[in-house]
Coordinates of C-alpha atoms and ligand atoms in Angstrom, one line a residue:
M115 CA -0.1 0.0 0.4
E116 CA 0.8 3.7 -0.1
S117 CA 2.4 5.9 2.7
Q118 CA 0.2 7.1 4.2
S119 CA 1.1 9.9 7.4
V120 CA -1.7 9.5 10.7
T121 CA -1.9 12.1 12.8
G122 CA -2.2 11.9 16.8
H123 CA -0.4 10.6 19.1
S124 CA -2.3 9.2 22.2
R125 CA -4.8 6.9 20.0
P126 CA -3.4 3.7 20.3
I127 CA -2.1 1.4 17.3
A128 CA -4.3 -1.8 16.9
V129 CA -2.3 -5.2 16.2
F130 CA -3.7 -8.2 16.3
D131 CA -3.4 -12.7 15.6
S132 CA -4.8 -15.4 16.1
G133 CA -2.4 -15.9 18.9
L134 CA 0.8 -16.3 20.4
G135 CA 3.3 -15.7 17.1
G136 CA 1.9 -11.8 17.0
L137 CA 3.4 -11.3 19.8
T138 CA 6.8 -11.3 18.0
V139 CA 5.7 -8.8 15.3
L140 CA 4.1 -6.6 18.2
A141 CA 7.4 -6.8 20.4
A142 CA 9.5 -5.4 17.3
L143 CA 6.8 -2.5 17.3
C144 CA 7.6 -1.4 21.0
Q145 CA 10.9 -1.4 20.2
A146 CA 10.7 0.8 16.9
L147 CA 8.1 2.5 18.3
P148 CA 8.5 3.1 22.5
H149 CA 6.7 6.0 22.1
E150 CA 3.6 4.3 21.1
N151 CA 0.3 2.8 22.6
F152 CA -0.5 -0.1 21.5
V153 CA -3.4 -2.4 21.8
F154 CA -3.0 -6.1 21.1
L155 CA -5.5 -8.7 20.5
A156 CA -4.4 -12.8 20.4
D157 CA -7.8 -15.2 19.8
R158 CA -6.3 -17.9 21.5
A159 CA -9.3 -19.5 22.5
R160 CA -10.1 -20.1 18.5
V161 CA -6.1 -20.9 17.7
P162 CA -5.0 -22.2 14.4
Y163 CA -7.4 -19.9 12.1
A164 CA -5.4 -22.1 9.4
S165 CA -7.3 -25.1 9.9
L166 CA -10.7 -23.3 9.3
S167 CA -12.7 -22.8 6.0
P168 CA -11.8 -19.0 4.5
A169 CA -15.4 -17.7 5.9
L170 CA -14.8 -18.9 9.2
I171 CA -11.2 -17.2 8.8
S172 CA -12.4 -13.9 7.9
R173 CA -15.2 -13.7 10.6
Y174 CA -13.1 -14.3 13.2
A175 CA -11.0 -12.2 11.6
C176 CA -13.6 -9.2 11.0
E177 CA -14.6 -10.4 15.0
C178 CA -11.5 -9.1 16.5
A179 CA -10.7 -6.2 13.6
A180 CA -14.3 -5.1 15.0
F181 CA -13.1 -5.3 19.0
L182 CA -10.1 -3.2 18.1
A183 CA -11.9 -0.9 16.0
D184 CA -13.5 0.4 19.3
F185 CA -10.1 1.8 20.8
D186 CA -10.6 4.2 17.7
P187 CA -6.7 3.2 17.1
K188 CA -4.6 5.5 14.6
A189 CA -3.0 2.5 12.7
V190 CA -3.9 -1.0 12.9
V191 CA -1.3 -4.0 11.9
I192 CA -2.5 -7.6 11.0
A193 CA 0.4 -9.5 12.4
C194 CA -1.3 -13.0 11.0
N195 CA -0.4 -14.4 7.5
T196 CA -3.1 -16.1 7.7
V197 CA -5.7 -13.4 7.6
S198 CA -3.5 -11.1 5.6
A199 CA -4.1 -14.0 2.9
V200 CA -7.4 -15.0 3.6
A201 CA -9.6 -12.4 4.9
L202 CA -7.3 -9.2 3.9
K203 CA -9.9 -6.9 2.3
D204 CA -13.1 -7.9 4.8
V205 CA -10.4 -6.3 7.6
E206 CA -9.4 -3.4 6.0
S207 CA -13.1 -2.2 5.5
I208 CA -13.7 -2.5 9.0
F209 CA -10.9 -0.1 10.0
S210 CA -10.9 4.1 8.8
A211 CA -7.2 4.1 9.7
P212 CA -4.5 2.9 7.7
V213 CA -4.1 -1.1 7.9
I214 CA -0.8 -2.9 6.7
N215 CA -0.6 -6.4 7.3
V216 CA 2.6 -8.6 7.7
L217 CA 2.6 -10.6 4.1
H218 CA 3.3 -7.9 1.9
P219 CA 6.2 -6.2 3.7
T220 CA 7.8 -9.8 4.1
A221 CA 7.3 -10.8 0.3
S222 CA 9.1 -7.2 0.0
A223 CA 12.2 -7.9 1.7
A224 CA 11.9 -11.3 0.3
A225 CA 12.8 -10.1 -3.4
K226 CA 14.9 -7.6 -2.2
L227 CA 17.3 -10.8 -0.3
T228 CA 17.3 -13.4 -3.2
T229 CA 20.1 -13.1 -5.3
N230 CA 19.5 -17.4 -7.1
R231 CA 15.5 -16.4 -7.1
R232 CA 14.7 -19.2 -5.6
I233 CA 12.4 -18.4 -2.7
G234 CA 11.2 -21.1 0.2
V235 CA 7.8 -20.3 1.8
L236 CA 7.1 -21.3 5.0
A237 CA 3.2 -20.7 6.0
T238 CA -0.1 -22.8 7.4
T239 CA -2.1 -24.6 5.0
A240 CA -4.6 -22.2 4.6
T241 CA -1.9 -19.7 3.6
V242 CA -0.6 -21.9 1.1
K243 CA -3.2 -22.9 -0.5
R244 CA -4.3 -19.3 -1.2
N245 CA -1.1 -18.9 -2.6
T246 CA -0.6 -15.2 -2.0
Y247 CA 3.1 -15.4 -1.1
A248 CA 3.4 -16.9 -4.9
T249 CA 1.5 -14.3 -6.3
V250 CA 2.8 -11.5 -4.6
L251 CA 6.5 -12.5 -5.5
K252 CA 6.1 -13.6 -8.5
E253 CA 5.2 -9.7 -9.3
L254 CA 8.3 -8.4 -8.1
V255 CA 11.0 -11.3 -9.2
P256 CA 10.8 -12.1 -12.5
N257 CA 11.4 -16.1 -13.6
V258 CA 11.2 -16.6 -9.3
E259 CA 10.8 -20.2 -8.4
I260 CA 8.8 -20.6 -4.8
T261 CA 8.6 -23.2 -2.7
S262 CA 6.2 -23.5 -0.6
Q263 CA 5.7 -25.7 2.5
G264 CA 3.0 -25.3 4.9
C265 CA 3.3 -26.6 8.3
P266 CA 0.6 -27.2 10.4
L267 CA 2.5 -28.9 13.7
L268 CA 4.1 -25.4 14.2
V269 CA 1.7 -23.4 15.0
P270 CA 0.2 -25.6 18.2
L271 CA 3.8 -26.6 19.1
V272 CA 4.1 -22.4 19.8
E273 CA 0.7 -22.4 21.7
E274 CA 1.9 -25.3 23.8
G275 CA 5.2 -23.2 24.4
W276 CA 7.1 -25.9 23.0
T277 CA 10.0 -24.6 20.9
Q278 CA 13.0 -26.0 21.9
G279 CA 14.7 -29.9 21.8
D280 CA 14.4 -32.2 19.8
I281 CA 11.0 -32.7 18.5
P282 CA 10.4 -29.5 17.4
R283 CA 13.8 -29.6 15.7
L284 CA 13.0 -32.8 14.2
I285 CA 9.8 -31.5 12.9
V286 CA 11.2 -27.9 11.6
E287 CA 13.8 -30.0 9.9
H288 CA 11.1 -32.4 8.1
Y289 CA 9.3 -29.2 6.4
L290 CA 12.7 -27.8 5.3
D291 CA 13.1 -31.0 3.2
R292 CA 12.3 -29.5 0.0
L293 CA 13.2 -25.8 0.5
K294 CA 16.3 -27.6 0.8
A295 CA 16.4 -29.7 -1.9
A296 CA 15.4 -26.3 -4.3
L297 CA 18.2 -24.6 -3.4
V298 CA 16.6 -21.5 -2.2
D299 CA 18.3 -18.8 -1.1
T300 CA 16.1 -17.6 1.0
V301 CA 13.2 -18.5 3.4
V302 CA 10.0 -16.7 4.3
L303 CA 8.6 -17.7 7.9
G304 CA 5.1 -17.0 6.1
C305 CA 3.6 -17.6 10.1
T306 CA 4.7 -15.5 12.7
H307 CA 4.1 -18.4 15.0
Y308 CA 7.5 -19.5 13.3
E309 CA 9.8 -17.1 14.6
F310 CA 9.8 -19.2 17.9
F311 CA 11.7 -21.7 15.2
R312 CA 13.6 -18.7 13.5
E313 CA 17.0 -20.7 15.3
H314 CA 15.8 -24.6 14.3
I315 CA 15.6 -22.9 10.6
Q316 CA 18.7 -21.1 10.0
H317 CA 20.7 -23.7 11.5
A318 CA 19.2 -26.5 9.2
M319 CA 19.2 -24.3 6.5
G320 CA 22.5 -23.0 6.5
R321 CA 24.1 -19.8 7.6
H322 CA 24.6 -18.8 4.4
V323 CA 20.4 -18.6 3.3
N324 CA 19.0 -15.5 4.2
L325 CA 15.7 -15.8 6.6
V326 CA 13.3 -12.7 6.0
N327 CA 13.0 -11.1 9.6
T328 CA 8.8 -10.6 9.1
P329 CA 8.4 -7.9 12.6
S330 CA 11.4 -6.0 11.8
V331 CA 10.5 -5.1 8.5
T332 CA 6.7 -5.1 9.7
A333 CA 8.1 -2.3 12.1
E334 CA 9.7 -0.2 9.3
E335 CA 6.8 -0.6 6.9
L336 CA 4.5 1.0 10.0
K337 CA 7.4 4.0 11.1
L338 CA 6.6 5.3 8.1
L339 CA 3.3 5.7 8.4
L340 CA 3.5 7.5 11.8
P341 CA 4.9 11.2 12.5
E342 CA 8.0 11.7 14.4
P343 CA 6.8 10.2 18.0
Q344 CA 6.4 12.7 21.4
K345 CA 8.9 12.0 24.4
Q346 CA 6.1 10.5 26.7
Q347 CA 6.5 6.7 27.5
G348 CA 4.0 4.1 25.0
S349 CA 2.0 1.6 27.0
V350 CA 1.0 -2.0 25.8
T351 CA -2.2 -3.6 26.8
I352 CA -2.7 -7.2 25.6
Y353 CA -6.1 -8.7 25.4
S354 CA -6.5 -12.6 24.3
S355 CA -9.2 -14.4 24.1
D356 CA -7.9 -16.8 26.5
V357 CA -5.0 -16.5 29.0
T358 CA -2.7 -19.4 30.2
D359 CA 0.9 -19.6 31.4
A360 CA 2.0 -20.2 27.8
L361 CA 0.8 -16.5 27.2
F362 CA 2.5 -15.1 30.2
K363 CA 5.8 -16.6 29.4
V364 CA 5.7 -15.7 25.7
V365 CA 5.0 -11.9 26.8
E366 CA 7.9 -12.4 29.7
S367 CA 10.2 -13.8 27.4
L368 CA 9.2 -11.0 24.5
F369 CA 9.1 -8.1 27.0
L370 CA 11.2 -7.7 29.8
N371 CA 12.0 -4.3 29.9
S372 CA 8.1 -2.9 29.3
T373 CA 7.4 -1.5 32.5
D374 CA 3.5 -0.7 31.2
L375 CA 2.3 -3.8 29.9
T376 CA -1.3 -5.2 31.0
I377 CA -2.8 -8.7 30.1
E378 CA -6.3 -8.5 30.0
T379 CA -9.0 -10.9 29.0
V380 CA -11.9 -10.9 26.4
S381 CA -14.3 -13.7 26.0
V382 CA -14.8 -15.1 22.5
E383 CA -18.5 -14.7 23.0
D384 CA -18.3 -10.9 23.8
L385 CA -15.8 -11.2 20.2
S386 CA -18.4 -13.0 18.6
K387 CA -21.6 -10.9 19.4
R388 CA -20.1 -8.3 17.4
K389 CA -21.8 -7.5 14.4
V390 CA -19.2 -7.5 11.4
L391 CA -20.7 -6.7 8.0
A392 CA -17.8 -8.0 5.9
Ligands
DGL586 N1 0.6 -16.3 13.2 C1 -0.9 -16.6 12.4 C2 0.2 -16.6 11.0 O1 0.6 -15.7 10.7 C3 -1.1 -18.5 12.8 C4 -2.2 -18.7 11.9 C5 -3.5 -19.6 12.1 O2 -3.7 -19.6 13.7 O3 -3.4 -20.9 12.3 O4 -0.7 -17.1 10.2

């Protein structure tokens, strides 16, 4: 999308994902823009979205968007590739504020990084089926060869808090077989949950392979939208439709230095009663 300047400092920036993966994006946004107020929603009670039909993914995503629209955000970040691939237009239509998503900045970064024009895309099965990464990358890189791999076990592992050790490593390695065989020089982590497996993926692919950093390229994109920051310290409010230890652990690991951070529960009933005209 074209950059658009946004005014107003106290209105929050709204960010959402189906689950914990979006917190990796939120952490990068907070680091890049420490003076902003963020309101984040993780729809953990209904994660993973990728195993649902496109119609239901869109409905849940729009319910999340409608919840966040009540905060009158000055900008919105869809921190979920699956929603970006399946329901982008529906979600955008809910906000009057500018909406950015993780998929387009990630694809642009991959296009800049590849030198052999062989790009691997790891994503949820819903994102792979939609083919959005391949479509966007083909527009950006002539004669690009895309190897896409659905990784359905990775989101549940993150939600379970099981990202370290031999079993996650072996699962990740299994999903990388086709990318290695295709000699890709650049890999897109096309699901924000996969950031938690970055080290496993980098190690298995080799240090010579570029892994696109979605949280950081998304933060750069968001920065382009915003005017110079004010001096006050920003705040972070994290809503989740289910609050468990796994959420606290991930928040602790990603937001060690955040003083002004609160975690709140929003019920699925509250989300689903929102009337959405998507
Ligand atoms: N973090 C989401 C993504 O980027 C996970 C999707 C899901 O819930 O299946 O696609």
